[in-house]
PDB file of C-alpha atoms in Angstrom:
ATOM      1  CA  UNK A   1      76.463  36.996 116.509  1.00 58.00           C
ATOM      2  CA  UNK A   2      72.740  36.626 115.814  1.00 69.00           C
ATOM      3  CA  UNK A   3      71.426  39.193 113.442  1.00 78.00           C
ATOM      4  CA  UNK A   4      68.235  41.158 114.103  1.00 84.00           C
ATOM      5  CA  UNK A   5      65.512  41.476 111.494  1.00 86.00           C
ATOM      6  CA  UNK A   6      66.556  45.022 110.635  1.00 89.00           C
ATOM      7  CA  UNK A   7      70.187  43.868 110.224  1.00 90.00           C
ATOM      8  CA  UNK A   8      69.094  41.101 107.888  1.00 91.00           C
ATOM      9  CA  UNK A   9      67.030  43.534 105.823  1.00 92.00           C
ATOM     10  CA  UNK A  10      69.936  45.973 105.674  1.00 95.00           C
ATOM     11  CA  UNK A  11      72.310  43.273 104.491  1.00 95.00           C
ATOM     12  CA  UNK A  12      69.850  42.006 101.924  1.00 94.00           C
ATOM     13  CA  UNK A  13      69.484  45.540 100.527  1.00 95.00           C
ATOM     14  CA  UNK A  14      73.284  46.071 100.391  1.00 97.00           C
ATOM     15  CA  UNK A  15      73.910  42.655  98.755  1.00 96.00           C
ATOM     16  CA  UNK A  16      71.043  43.247  96.270  1.00 96.00           C
ATOM     17  CA  UNK A  17      72.682  46.578  95.293  1.00 97.00           C
ATOM     18  CA  UNK A  18      75.648  44.530  94.122  1.00 97.00           C
ATOM     19  CA  UNK A  19      77.992  45.741  96.896  1.00 97.00           C
ATOM     20  CA  UNK A  20      80.793  43.682  98.376  1.00 97.00           C
ATOM     21  CA  UNK A  21      79.680  43.494 102.028  1.00 97.00           C
ATOM     22  CA  UNK A  22      81.522  42.243 105.024  1.00 97.00           C
ATOM     23  CA  UNK A  23      79.006  41.552 107.858  1.00 95.00           C
ATOM     24  CA  UNK A  24      80.128  41.792 111.503  1.00 93.00           C
ATOM     25  CA  UNK A  25      83.451  43.389 110.712  1.00 95.00           C
ATOM     26  CA  UNK A  26      85.824  44.058 113.540  1.00 96.00           C
ATOM     27  CA  UNK A  27      87.575  47.447 113.851  1.00 96.00           C
ATOM     28  CA  UNK A  28      89.779  47.447 116.904  1.00 94.00           C
ATOM     29  CA  UNK A  29      87.465  46.606 119.848  1.00 92.00           C
ATOM     30  CA  UNK A  30      84.329  47.415 117.883  1.00 92.00           C
ATOM     31  CA  UNK A  31      82.195  45.260 115.629  1.00 91.00           C
ATOM     32  CA  UNK A  32      80.090  46.889 112.960  1.00 94.00           C
ATOM     33  CA  UNK A  33      77.012  45.475 111.329  1.00 93.00           C
ATOM     34  CA  UNK A  34      78.183  45.916 107.691  1.00 96.00           C
ATOM     35  CA  UNK A  35      81.345  47.201 106.038  1.00 98.00           C
ATOM     36  CA  UNK A  36      81.736  48.151 102.324  1.00 98.00           C
ATOM     37  CA  UNK A  37      85.499  48.106 101.849  1.00 98.00           C
ATOM     38  CA  UNK A  38      85.498  49.703  98.331  1.00 97.00           C
ATOM     39  CA  UNK A  39      83.887  52.800  99.742  1.00 97.00           C
ATOM     40  CA  UNK A  40      85.109  52.717 103.361  1.00 97.00           C
ATOM     41  CA  UNK A  41      81.476  52.735 104.469  1.00 98.00           C
ATOM     42  CA  UNK A  42      79.995  51.274 107.611  1.00 97.00           C
ATOM     43  CA  UNK A  43      76.294  50.653 107.859  1.00 96.00           C
ATOM     44  CA  UNK A  44      74.704  50.235 111.315  1.00 93.00           C
ATOM     45  CA  UNK A  45      71.169  49.003 111.908  1.00 91.00           C
ATOM     46  CA  UNK A  46      70.217  50.990 114.999  1.00 83.00           C
ATOM     47  CA  UNK A  47      67.681  48.851 116.801  1.00 72.00           C
ATOM     48  CA  UNK A  48      65.776  51.008 119.351  1.00 67.00           C
ATOM     49  CA  UNK A  49      65.688  48.452 122.121  1.00 61.00           C
ATOM     50  CA  UNK A  50      69.357  47.449 121.990  1.00 57.00           C
ATOM     51  CA  UNK A  51      70.730  50.881 121.541  1.00 58.00           C
ATOM     52  CA  UNK A  52      68.616  52.412 124.259  1.00 61.00           C
ATOM     53  CA  UNK A  53      69.775  49.590 126.665  1.00 58.00           C
ATOM     54  CA  UNK A  54      73.383  49.891 125.601  1.00 61.00           C
ATOM     55  CA  UNK A  55      73.451  53.696 125.956  1.00 65.00           C
ATOM     56  CA  UNK A  56      71.995  53.404 129.545  1.00 67.00           C
ATOM     57  CA  UNK A  57      74.690  50.810 130.351  1.00 73.00           C
ATOM     58  CA  UNK A  58      77.535  52.567 128.613  1.00 73.00           C
ATOM     59  CA  UNK A  59      76.716  56.268 127.914  1.00 74.00           C
ATOM     60  CA  UNK A  60      78.460  57.643 124.873  1.00 79.00           C
ATOM     61  CA  UNK A  61      79.435  54.204 123.484  1.00 80.00           C
ATOM     62  CA  UNK A  62      77.954  54.829 119.965  1.00 84.00           C
ATOM     63  CA  UNK A  63      79.565  58.198 119.714  1.00 87.00           C
ATOM     64  CA  UNK A  64      82.960  56.842 120.881  1.00 91.00           C
ATOM     65  CA  UNK A  65      82.675  54.023 118.237  1.00 91.00           C
ATOM     66  CA  UNK A  66      81.749  56.538 115.475  1.00 94.00           C
ATOM     67  CA  UNK A  67      84.640  58.745 116.449  1.00 95.00           C
ATOM     68  CA  UNK A  68      87.024  55.782 116.370  1.00 97.00           C
ATOM     69  CA  UNK A  69      85.782  54.689 112.964  1.00 97.00           C
ATOM     70  CA  UNK A  70      86.006  58.207 111.615  1.00 97.00           C
ATOM     71  CA  UNK A  71      89.596  58.375 112.818  1.00 97.00           C
ATOM     72  CA  UNK A  72      90.219  55.313 110.605  1.00 96.00           C
ATOM     73  CA  UNK A  73      88.749  57.248 107.603  1.00 97.00           C
ATOM     74  CA  UNK A  74      85.536  55.231 107.598  1.00 97.00           C
ATOM     75  CA  UNK A  75      82.169  56.846 107.024  1.00 97.00           C
ATOM     76  CA  UNK A  76      79.349  55.604 109.288  1.00 96.00           C
ATOM     77  CA  UNK A  77      75.756  55.522 108.138  1.00 95.00           C
ATOM     78  CA  UNK A  78      73.089  54.708 110.781  1.00 92.00           C
ATOM     79  CA  UNK A  79      69.749  53.319 109.704  1.00 92.00           C
ATOM     80  CA  UNK A  80      66.869  53.098 112.219  1.00 86.00           C
ATOM     81  CA  UNK A  81      64.559  50.151 112.802  1.00 85.00           C
ATOM     82  CA  UNK A  82      61.662  52.175 111.333  1.00 84.00           C
ATOM     83  CA  UNK A  83      63.626  52.926 108.133  1.00 86.00           C
ATOM     84  CA  UNK A  84      64.693  49.310 107.613  1.00 88.00           C
ATOM     85  CA  UNK A  85      61.383  47.699 108.635  1.00 83.00           C
ATOM     86  CA  UNK A  86      59.571  49.702 105.935  1.00 81.00           C
ATOM     87  CA  UNK A  87      61.060  47.405 103.320  1.00 73.00           C
TER      88      UNK A  87
END
């Protein structure tokens, strides 16, 4: 999958922090932007355009994905475009 600029920035920040990062990790039918296995953390770069389009097409998708990940004992952290593009 092609990465957006915010995703690339997020991954760079995670790698530079010395974390073991798995990009585009699959959990069941979902794929997350970044997974930190040592801490059971998922990081999502929430691009405004894509998420707005996806929520119109499939209302509740993000919440369903987060609920699924939480049921697998994974913590999900969402970072917005504006947060990531400030780096």
